[in-house]
Amino acid sequence: MTATKGLEGIVAAKSSISSIIDGVLTYQGINIDELAEKASFEEVVYLLWHGKLPNQSELDELIAQLGEYASVPAEVIAGLRLYPKNANSMAALRTAVSSLALYDAEANDMSSEANYRKAVKLQAQLPTIVAAFARIREGKDPVAPKKGVGIAHNFLYMLTGEEPAPVAIQAMDKALVLHADHELNASTFSSRVTVATLSDIYSGVTSAIGTLKGPLHGGANEAVMIMLDEIGSLENVEPYIQNKLDNKVKIMGFGHRVYKNGDPRAKHLMQMSRQLGELKGDMTLYEMSIKIEALVTGQKGLKPNVDFYSASCYTMLGIPRDLFTPIFAISRVSGWTAHILEQYEDNRLIRPRAEYVGPVDQHYVPLSQRG
Ligand SMILES: CC(C)(COP(=O)(O)OP(=O)(O)OC[C@H]1O[C@@H](n2cnc3c(N)ncnc32)[C@H](O)[C@@H]1OP(=O)(O)O)[C@@H](O)C(=O)NCCC(=O)NCCS
């Protein structure tokens, strides 16, 4: 038995939800480039859950259901008020999502109807929780979700308490589409491992949020913004990045386990970053990002991933940097739940082996004889 570090190249599940083949990402066989330009996030959610794009009445029904479930139980909001104001936003989201199960009477109902309903609830409630936590820690009251609008619109509205500009809704919607699913990424894998024990969907999504939090996965978008803030100016890009490269420090937002010739999502976010900069009349973040890319790609051959340009986009949308990874979760919960439902459909416990590299032929030494 020989271990493969990081399970690189190991095919661990069959899935018909999304694929990465020759560097091309598809959701249910549709190229992400096409979806990024044409689809709404709700259409993508339906596509991931049902394997086909919705017709008008199916889409209307999904939007209505999402609206119906978007309110979060009062006990969960009361819980958010008890969290430390400086709590890590992903830790807060993880805890709040876990607590949702306590107030859902069908949390442990494993019928496919109940599991689908819980997927809709989770998709509807994550944006409400993230927006509510962001407001509560600033001493503000949460804003109740609106009915009949999409998730991007509702999230920005609940976050600010104001009607968002159409351009902001469009940008957020596209970012959600681009983050929705990504084959067997680390957080999706952890959600499948959890539910493959026949544990409930809330446990699966809670595992996934904990996994997404790390800076090698979803946490990279916040880490990119921390870096941009540290750099501070266009002139400082070169010395800052050169110093990191010389000292072999990883540059966040670059590199990928699967894509070696570039992440197909990055170009959409780069365009969005440029457009938002033009609209704002301030190209600094975009230009800094372009310069970083030129240096890192030029010297290391590493290309930006989905997290790199999303950092400048979200900042230009006025979103605090520690909400970037929770926003990733608001989108990726669509993929997690699609994978969880797929796992339940044809389940087998996921239990790999380890290559043992510890000592052998040891014996118990009584406590009194140990040095
Ligand atoms: C995404 C990531 C975790 C993939 O990791 P991986 O497949 O295990 O690849 P490794 O970490 O083993 O990297 C392979 C080599 O490339 C280098 N490398 C990878 N990403 C790098 C980065 N962002 N900056 C600088 N060097 C990097 C590693 O140092 C390593 O070099 P070495 O062989 O000389 O030691 C990795 O590229 C990374 O940490 N990127 C930054 C975090 C990030 O943006 N994550 C979001 C992913 S969507």
Tab-separated table of C-alpha atoms and ligand atoms in Angstrom:
chain	number	residue	atom	x	y	z
A	1	MET	CA	0.000	0.000	0.000
A	2	THR	CA	1.577	3.250	-1.152
A	3	ALA	CA	-0.004	6.587	-0.309
A	4	THR	CA	-0.435	9.343	-2.875
A	5	LYS	CA	0.217	12.612	-1.082
A	6	GLY	CA	-2.792	14.908	-1.329
A	7	LEU	CA	-4.615	12.151	-3.274
A	8	GLU	CA	-3.280	13.807	-6.427
A	9	GLY	CA	-4.615	12.135	-9.542
A	10	ILE	CA	-6.834	9.729	-7.566
A	11	VAL	CA	-10.328	9.315	-9.001
A	12	ALA	CA	-12.482	8.948	-5.896
A	13	ALA	CA	-16.069	9.118	-7.193
A	14	LYS	CA	-18.247	8.965	-10.278
A	15	SER	CA	-20.214	12.167	-10.735
A	16	SER	CA	-22.369	13.699	-13.428
A	17	ILE	CA	-22.464	17.208	-11.948
A	18	SER	CA	-19.390	19.016	-13.236
A	19	SER	CA	-16.240	18.062	-15.087
A	20	ILE	CA	-12.746	19.370	-15.699
A	21	ILE	CA	-11.487	17.783	-18.908
A	22	ASP	CA	-8.401	19.141	-20.675
A	23	GLY	CA	-8.633	22.315	-18.623
A	24	VAL	CA	-12.275	22.961	-19.582
A	25	LEU	CA	-14.803	23.263	-16.776
A	26	THR	CA	-18.394	22.284	-17.480
A	27	TYR	CA	-21.509	22.070	-15.338
A	28	GLN	CA	-23.589	19.133	-16.621
A	29	GLY	CA	-21.627	19.319	-19.863
A	30	ILE	CA	-22.184	23.052	-20.445
A	31	ASN	CA	-18.991	25.079	-20.719
A	32	ILE	CA	-18.601	27.488	-17.809
A	33	ASP	CA	-17.747	30.262	-20.335
A	34	GLU	CA	-21.236	29.980	-21.788
A	35	LEU	CA	-22.908	29.873	-18.386
A	36	ALA	CA	-20.890	32.845	-17.117
A	37	GLU	CA	-22.151	34.943	-20.026
A	38	LYS	CA	-25.740	33.731	-20.247
A	39	ALA	CA	-27.050	31.968	-17.142
A	40	SER	CA	-28.378	33.327	-13.875
A	41	PHE	CA	-27.191	31.745	-10.639
A	42	GLU	CA	-30.649	30.257	-10.018
A	43	GLU	CA	-30.577	28.553	-13.433
A	44	VAL	CA	-27.199	27.091	-12.501
A	45	VAL	CA	-28.485	25.889	-9.120
A	46	TYR	CA	-31.352	24.122	-10.884
A	47	LEU	CA	-28.941	22.674	-13.444
A	48	LEU	CA	-26.680	21.234	-10.750
A	49	TRP	CA	-29.554	19.734	-8.785
A	50	HIS	CA	-31.658	18.421	-11.680
A	51	GLY	CA	-29.176	17.785	-14.469
A	52	LYS	CA	-30.922	20.129	-16.912
A	53	LEU	CA	-31.651	23.821	-17.292
A	54	PRO	CA	-35.074	24.824	-15.943
A	55	ASN	CA	-37.931	25.982	-18.138
A	56	GLN	CA	-39.634	29.225	-17.103
A	57	SER	CA	-42.122	27.679	-14.687
A	58	GLU	CA	-39.452	25.464	-13.080
A	59	LEU	CA	-37.242	28.511	-12.617
A	60	ASP	CA	-40.107	30.561	-11.178
A	61	GLU	CA	-40.902	27.759	-8.776
A	62	LEU	CA	-37.292	27.488	-7.604
A	63	ILE	CA	-37.045	31.260	-7.061
A	64	ALA	CA	-40.320	31.170	-5.111
A	65	GLN	CA	-39.089	28.262	-2.948
A	66	LEU	CA	-35.784	30.011	-2.279
A	67	GLY	CA	-37.756	33.102	-1.232
A	68	GLU	CA	-40.005	31.045	0.992
A	69	TYR	CA	-37.076	29.462	2.856
A	70	ALA	CA	-34.740	32.471	2.991
A	71	SER	CA	-35.748	33.519	6.507
A	72	VAL	CA	-33.562	31.938	9.140
A	73	PRO	CA	-35.023	30.611	12.414
A	74	ALA	CA	-35.062	33.338	15.085
A	75	GLU	CA	-32.967	31.094	17.373
A	76	VAL	CA	-30.167	31.005	14.793
A	77	ILE	CA	-30.205	34.813	14.500
A	78	ALA	CA	-30.224	35.032	18.303
A	79	GLY	CA	-27.169	32.735	18.253
A	80	LEU	CA	-25.374	35.069	15.818
A	81	ARG	CA	-25.886	37.886	18.324
A	82	LEU	CA	-24.003	35.864	20.948
A	83	TYR	CA	-20.916	35.267	18.812
A	84	PRO	CA	-17.896	37.489	19.530
A	85	LYS	CA	-18.035	40.576	17.259
A	86	ASN	CA	-14.557	39.730	16.000
A	87	ALA	CA	-15.361	36.061	15.328
A	88	ASN	CA	-13.872	34.654	12.143
A	89	SER	CA	-16.661	34.977	9.583
A	90	MET	CA	-16.227	31.415	8.271
A	91	ALA	CA	-16.227	30.034	11.819
A	92	ALA	CA	-19.439	31.992	12.444
A	93	LEU	CA	-20.999	30.633	9.249
A	94	ARG	CA	-19.921	27.074	10.085
A	95	THR	CA	-21.452	27.313	13.563
A	96	ALA	CA	-24.672	28.945	12.371
A	97	VAL	CA	-25.184	26.416	9.575
A	98	SER	CA	-24.618	23.573	12.002
A	99	SER	CA	-27.228	25.103	14.316
A	100	LEU	CA	-29.819	25.247	11.494
A	101	ALA	CA	-30.218	21.487	11.904
A	102	LEU	CA	-31.401	21.948	15.485
A	103	TYR	CA	-34.421	23.932	14.320
A	104	ASP	CA	-35.370	21.871	11.281
A	105	ALA	CA	-37.917	19.205	12.165
A	106	GLU	CA	-36.850	17.142	9.139
A	107	ALA	CA	-33.098	17.445	9.772
A	108	ASN	CA	-32.773	13.670	10.130
A	109	ASP	CA	-35.423	12.673	7.579
A	110	MET	CA	-33.396	10.837	4.944
A	111	SER	CA	-36.141	10.601	2.295
A	112	SER	CA	-35.086	12.084	-1.046
A	113	GLU	CA	-37.955	14.621	-0.871
A	114	ALA	CA	-36.801	15.887	2.536
A	115	ASN	CA	-33.155	15.955	1.451
A	116	TYR	CA	-34.031	18.011	-1.631
A	117	ARG	CA	-36.058	20.437	0.506
A	118	LYS	CA	-33.122	20.778	2.882
A	119	ALA	CA	-30.838	21.550	-0.068
A	120	VAL	CA	-33.216	24.377	-1.066
A	121	LYS	CA	-33.316	25.629	2.533
A	122	LEU	CA	-29.516	25.638	2.824
A	123	GLN	CA	-29.136	27.464	-0.486
A	124	ALA	CA	-31.744	30.002	0.612
A	125	GLN	CA	-30.464	30.489	4.165
A	126	LEU	CA	-26.683	30.773	3.768
A	127	PRO	CA	-26.910	34.269	2.191
A	128	THR	CA	-29.257	35.391	4.977
A	129	ILE	CA	-26.858	34.144	7.665
A	130	VAL	CA	-23.784	35.786	6.093
A	131	ALA	CA	-25.561	39.129	5.680
A	132	ALA	CA	-27.076	38.967	9.180
A	133	PHE	CA	-23.716	38.189	10.811
A	134	ALA	CA	-22.053	41.035	8.912
A	135	ARG	CA	-24.669	43.506	10.178
A	136	ILE	CA	-24.939	42.231	13.743
A	137	ARG	CA	-21.189	42.556	14.343
A	138	GLU	CA	-21.494	46.206	13.285
A	139	GLY	CA	-24.262	46.754	15.825
A	140	LYS	CA	-26.980	46.818	13.153
A	141	ASP	CA	-30.153	44.737	12.925
A	142	PRO	CA	-30.374	42.069	10.207
A	143	VAL	CA	-32.441	42.971	7.145
A	144	ALA	CA	-35.215	40.496	6.298
A	145	PRO	CA	-34.864	38.809	2.897
A	146	LYS	CA	-36.915	40.058	-0.046
A	147	LYS	CA	-39.202	37.756	-1.976
A	148	GLY	CA	-39.127	37.337	-5.767
A	149	VAL	CA	-35.550	38.482	-6.372
A	150	GLY	CA	-32.477	36.413	-7.105
A	151	ILE	CA	-29.850	35.426	-4.546
A	152	ALA	CA	-27.247	37.962	-5.721
A	153	HIS	CA	-29.782	40.782	-5.433
A	154	ASN	CA	-31.125	39.579	-2.090
A	155	PHE	CA	-27.684	39.103	-0.571
A	156	LEU	CA	-26.488	42.611	-1.471
A	157	TYR	CA	-29.801	44.036	-0.252
A	158	MET	CA	-29.632	42.183	3.082
A	159	LEU	CA	-25.992	43.188	3.529
A	160	THR	CA	-26.466	46.922	2.992
A	161	GLY	CA	-30.185	47.437	3.639
A	162	GLU	CA	-30.281	49.308	0.325
A	163	GLU	CA	-31.455	48.445	-3.165
A	164	PRO	CA	-28.274	47.355	-4.999
A	165	ALA	CA	-27.289	48.887	-8.362
A	166	PRO	CA	-28.059	46.624	-11.371
A	167	VAL	CA	-24.361	46.447	-12.225
A	168	ALA	CA	-23.551	45.199	-8.713
A	169	ILE	CA	-26.284	42.540	-8.951
A	170	GLN	CA	-24.967	41.422	-12.334
A	171	ALA	CA	-21.379	41.185	-11.105
A	172	MET	CA	-22.363	39.271	-7.963
A	173	ASP	CA	-24.591	36.931	-9.967
A	174	LYS	CA	-21.750	36.113	-12.346
A	175	ALA	CA	-19.353	35.520	-9.449
A	176	LEU	CA	-21.887	33.101	-7.932
A	177	VAL	CA	-22.228	31.255	-11.264
A	178	LEU	CA	-18.440	30.895	-11.522
A	179	HIS	CA	-18.027	29.494	-7.996
A	180	ALA	CA	-21.025	27.125	-7.977
A	181	ASP	CA	-19.323	23.795	-8.521
A	182	HIS	CA	-15.889	22.414	-9.241
A	183	GLU	CA	-15.789	18.646	-9.480
A	184	LEU	CA	-14.203	16.917	-6.490
A	185	ASN	CA	-12.578	19.928	-4.815
A	186	ALA	CA	-11.558	19.586	-1.162
A	187	SER	CA	-14.755	20.925	0.428
A	188	THR	CA	-17.031	18.936	-1.880
A	189	PHE	CA	-15.032	15.811	-1.149
A	190	SER	CA	-15.347	16.386	2.596
A	191	SER	CA	-19.120	16.846	2.257
A	192	ARG	CA	-19.354	13.557	0.368
A	193	VAL	CA	-17.196	11.752	2.948
A	194	THR	CA	-19.458	13.024	5.734
A	195	VAL	CA	-22.762	12.050	4.144
A	196	ALA	CA	-21.418	8.716	2.900
A	197	THR	CA	-21.716	7.575	6.524
A	198	LEU	CA	-25.433	8.366	6.021
A	199	SER	CA	-25.078	11.404	8.204
A	200	ASP	CA	-27.467	14.282	7.440
A	201	ILE	CA	-27.085	17.049	4.856
A	202	TYR	CA	-26.478	19.751	7.502
A	203	SER	CA	-23.484	17.760	8.765
A	204	GLY	CA	-22.225	17.438	5.185
A	205	VAL	CA	-22.457	21.181	4.529
A	206	THR	CA	-20.923	22.006	7.915
A	207	SER	CA	-17.918	19.801	7.059
A	208	ALA	CA	-17.661	21.513	3.693
A	209	ILE	CA	-17.666	25.012	5.209
A	210	GLY	CA	-14.889	24.006	7.603
A	211	THR	CA	-12.875	22.718	4.646
A	212	LEU	CA	-13.505	25.743	2.434
A	213	LYS	CA	-12.234	28.039	5.194
A	214	GLY	CA	-8.563	27.129	4.704
A	215	PRO	CA	-6.270	29.469	2.728
A	216	LEU	CA	-5.263	26.697	0.319
A	217	HIS	CA	-8.930	26.480	-0.733
A	218	GLY	CA	-11.663	29.145	-0.412
A	219	GLY	CA	-9.765	31.211	2.129
A	220	ALA	CA	-7.391	32.232	-0.664
A	221	ASN	CA	-9.661	35.041	-1.886
A	222	GLU	CA	-9.424	36.847	1.454
A	223	ALA	CA	-5.680	36.139	1.556
A	224	VAL	CA	-5.338	37.798	-1.881
A	225	MET	CA	-7.033	40.942	-0.581
A	226	ILE	CA	-4.827	40.976	2.515
A	227	MET	CA	-1.867	40.870	0.122
A	228	LEU	CA	-3.275	43.676	-2.066
A	229	ASP	CA	-3.856	45.779	1.051
A	230	GLU	CA	-0.324	45.098	2.264
A	231	ILE	CA	1.122	46.073	-1.121
A	232	GLY	CA	-0.928	49.264	-1.033
A	233	SER	CA	0.258	50.856	-4.297
A	234	LEU	CA	1.171	50.059	-7.870
A	235	GLU	CA	4.819	51.013	-7.244
A	236	ASN	CA	5.120	48.576	-4.369
A	237	VAL	CA	3.938	45.559	-6.393
A	238	GLU	CA	7.313	44.649	-7.836
A	239	PRO	CA	9.473	44.797	-4.664
A	240	TYR	CA	6.762	43.070	-2.607
A	241	ILE	CA	6.172	40.190	-5.020
A	242	GLN	CA	9.854	39.812	-5.852
A	243	ASN	CA	10.639	39.485	-2.160
A	244	LYS	CA	7.991	36.747	-1.766
A	245	LEU	CA	9.194	34.882	-4.843
A	246	ASP	CA	12.837	35.123	-3.755
A	247	ASN	CA	11.897	33.727	-0.354
A	248	LYS	CA	9.753	30.977	-1.881
A	249	VAL	CA	6.608	32.245	-0.169
A	250	LYS	CA	3.397	31.175	-1.895
A	251	ILE	CA	1.497	33.926	-3.663
A	252	MET	CA	-2.166	33.502	-2.852
A	253	GLY	CA	-4.562	33.223	-5.769
A	254	PHE	CA	-2.033	31.440	-7.998
A	255	GLY	CA	-1.584	27.814	-8.901
A	256	HIS	CA	-4.018	24.948	-8.962
A	257	ARG	CA	-3.941	21.221	-8.343
A	258	VAL	CA	-5.869	20.403	-11.519
A	259	TYR	CA	-5.374	23.338	-13.935
A	260	LYS	CA	-1.826	23.667	-15.071
A	261	ASN	CA	-2.561	25.993	-18.008
A	262	GLY	CA	-4.812	28.414	-16.203
A	263	ASP	CA	-8.138	28.386	-14.422
A	264	PRO	CA	-10.926	29.042	-16.976
A	265	ARG	CA	-12.885	31.064	-14.393
A	266	ALA	CA	-10.111	33.580	-13.826
A	267	LYS	CA	-10.510	35.430	-17.137
A	268	HIS	CA	-14.168	36.234	-16.375
A	269	LEU	CA	-13.241	37.665	-13.001
A	270	MET	CA	-10.365	39.601	-14.532
A	271	GLN	CA	-12.764	41.217	-17.022
A	272	MET	CA	-15.185	41.951	-14.220
A	273	SER	CA	-12.416	43.529	-12.160
A	274	ARG	CA	-11.516	45.790	-15.097
A	275	GLN	CA	-15.149	46.766	-15.710
A	276	LEU	CA	-15.800	47.514	-12.037
A	277	GLY	CA	-12.611	49.606	-11.926
A	278	GLU	CA	-13.748	51.582	-14.991
A	279	LEU	CA	-17.176	52.145	-13.442
A	280	LYS	CA	-15.640	53.282	-10.180
A	281	GLY	CA	-13.140	55.461	-11.992
A	282	ASP	CA	-10.337	53.816	-9.986
A	283	MET	CA	-8.232	51.196	-11.734
A	284	THR	CA	-5.674	50.784	-8.947
A	285	LEU	CA	-6.695	47.328	-7.718
A	286	TYR	CA	-7.113	46.019	-11.254
A	287	GLU	CA	-3.751	47.379	-12.369
A	288	MET	CA	-2.009	46.039	-9.279
A	289	SER	CA	-3.536	42.624	-9.953
A	290	ILE	CA	-2.427	42.651	-13.594
A	291	LYS	CA	1.092	43.548	-12.535
A	292	ILE	CA	1.185	40.776	-9.940
A	293	GLU	CA	-0.012	38.299	-12.548
A	294	ALA	CA	2.692	39.358	-15.001
A	295	LEU	CA	5.390	38.872	-12.364
A	296	VAL	CA	4.161	35.552	-10.955
A	297	THR	CA	3.351	34.034	-14.332
A	298	GLY	CA	6.528	35.413	-15.870
A	299	GLN	CA	8.833	34.043	-13.186
A	300	LYS	CA	7.064	30.928	-11.903
A	301	GLY	CA	4.781	29.993	-14.781
A	302	LEU	CA	1.889	29.956	-12.300
A	303	LYS	CA	-1.472	31.270	-13.500
A	304	PRO	CA	-4.147	33.021	-11.437
A	305	ASN	CA	-6.971	30.899	-10.095
A	306	VAL	CA	-10.609	31.784	-9.341
A	307	ASP	CA	-9.639	33.533	-6.113
A	308	PHE	CA	-7.179	36.021	-7.526
A	309	TYR	CA	-9.422	38.491	-9.360
A	310	SER	CA	-12.476	37.830	-7.191
A	311	ALA	CA	-10.664	39.716	-4.404
A	312	SER	CA	-10.517	43.016	-6.318
A	313	CYS	CA	-14.059	42.494	-7.674
A	314	TYR	CA	-15.639	42.037	-4.248
A	315	THR	CA	-13.684	44.965	-2.813
A	316	MET	CA	-14.929	47.215	-5.628
A	317	LEU	CA	-18.450	46.034	-4.808
A	318	GLY	CA	-17.882	47.452	-1.318
A	319	ILE	CA	-17.717	44.064	0.426
A	320	PRO	CA	-15.407	43.666	3.460
A	321	ARG	CA	-12.615	41.212	2.752
A	322	ASP	CA	-13.504	38.733	5.470
A	323	LEU	CA	-16.832	38.103	3.725
A	324	PHE	CA	-15.184	36.890	0.514
A	325	THR	CA	-14.911	33.258	1.617
A	326	PRO	CA	-18.468	33.218	3.044
A	327	ILE	CA	-19.625	34.496	-0.380
A	328	PHE	CA	-17.775	31.589	-1.966
A	329	ALA	CA	-19.814	29.337	0.380
A	330	ILE	CA	-23.092	31.048	-0.605
A	331	SER	CA	-22.382	29.923	-4.150
A	332	ARG	CA	-20.658	26.586	-3.550
A	333	VAL	CA	-23.464	25.303	-1.313
A	334	SER	CA	-25.293	24.653	-4.597
A	335	GLY	CA	-22.523	22.284	-5.672
A	336	TRP	CA	-22.090	20.740	-2.224
A	337	THR	CA	-25.774	19.898	-1.980
A	338	ALA	CA	-25.864	18.577	-5.564
A	339	HIS	CA	-22.967	16.260	-4.694
A	340	ILE	CA	-24.549	15.241	-1.393
A	341	LEU	CA	-27.813	14.310	-3.149
A	342	GLU	CA	-25.811	12.407	-5.768
A	343	GLN	CA	-23.889	10.575	-3.022
A	344	TYR	CA	-27.115	9.534	-1.273
A	345	GLU	CA	-28.501	8.202	-4.581
A	346	ASP	CA	-25.748	5.601	-4.909
A	347	ASN	CA	-24.003	5.540	-1.573
A	348	ARG	CA	-21.071	3.555	-0.326
A	349	LEU	CA	-19.053	4.411	2.786
A	350	ILE	CA	-15.887	6.328	1.812
A	351	ARG	CA	-13.104	4.718	3.774
A	352	PRO	CA	-9.643	4.690	2.194
A	353	ARG	CA	-6.516	3.164	3.718
A	354	ALA	CA	-3.327	4.728	5.054
A	355	GLU	CA	0.213	3.659	4.335
A	356	TYR	CA	1.628	2.968	7.779
A	357	VAL	CA	5.040	4.571	8.310
A	358	GLY	CA	5.225	4.404	12.130
A	359	PRO	CA	7.296	2.096	14.323
A	360	VAL	CA	6.664	-1.679	14.364
A	361	ASP	CA	7.124	-4.471	16.926
A	362	GLN	CA	6.831	-2.140	19.912
A	363	HIS	CA	5.665	-3.232	23.374
A	364	TYR	CA	3.788	-1.652	26.203
A	365	VAL	CA	6.201	-0.197	28.774
A	366	PRO	CA	4.725	0.264	32.267
A	367	LEU	CA	4.404	3.942	33.243
A	368	SER	CA	6.924	3.595	36.084
A	369	GLN	CA	9.608	2.351	33.678
A	370	ARG	CA	9.260	5.140	31.112
A	371	GLY	CA	11.949	7.803	31.004
B	1	LIG	C1	-3.768	25.601	-5.110
B	1	LIG	C2	-2.602	24.881	-4.463
B	1	LIG	C3	-2.949	24.533	-3.018
B	1	LIG	C4	-2.309	23.594	-5.248
B	1	LIG	O1	-1.406	22.913	-4.505
B	1	LIG	P1	-0.633	21.592	-4.973
B	1	LIG	O2	-1.236	20.995	-6.175
B	1	LIG	O3	-0.484	20.751	-3.761
B	1	LIG	O4	0.746	22.178	-5.435
B	1	LIG	P2	1.987	22.444	-4.491
B	1	LIG	O5	1.609	23.281	-3.318
B	1	LIG	O6	2.619	21.104	-4.203
B	1	LIG	O7	2.881	23.285	-5.455
B	1	LIG	C5	3.736	22.749	-6.468
B	1	LIG	C6	4.918	23.696	-6.644
B	1	LIG	O8	4.449	24.967	-7.116
B	1	LIG	C7	4.718	25.989	-6.144
B	1	LIG	N1	3.526	26.800	-5.980
B	1	LIG	C8	2.245	26.367	-6.059
B	1	LIG	N2	1.409	27.386	-5.847
B	1	LIG	C9	2.185	28.461	-5.637
B	1	LIG	C10	1.893	29.809	-5.370
B	1	LIG	N3	0.633	30.214	-5.260
B	1	LIG	N4	2.915	30.674	-5.224
B	1	LIG	C11	4.196	30.261	-5.332
B	1	LIG	N5	4.536	28.983	-5.585
B	1	LIG	C12	3.539	28.096	-5.732
B	1	LIG	C13	4.994	25.240	-4.840
B	1	LIG	O9	5.792	25.983	-3.956
B	1	LIG	C14	5.660	23.993	-5.350
B	1	LIG	O10	6.972	24.304	-5.697
B	1	LIG	P3	8.158	23.265	-5.385
B	1	LIG	O11	7.810	22.043	-6.204
B	1	LIG	O12	9.371	24.000	-5.828
B	1	LIG	O13	8.105	22.993	-3.913
B	1	LIG	C15	-1.339	25.767	-4.514
B	1	LIG	O14	-1.075	26.164	-5.839
B	1	LIG	C16	-1.458	26.955	-3.594
B	1	LIG	O15	-1.167	26.854	-2.395
B	1	LIG	N6	-1.895	28.149	-4.143
B	1	LIG	C17	-2.118	29.305	-3.311
B	1	LIG	C18	-3.425	29.189	-2.584
B	1	LIG	C19	-4.601	29.371	-3.501
B	1	LIG	O16	-4.654	30.285	-4.293
B	1	LIG	N7	-5.583	28.497	-3.343
B	1	LIG	C20	-6.827	28.562	-4.099
B	1	LIG	C21	-6.944	27.422	-5.035
B	1	LIG	S1	-8.353	27.625	-6.091
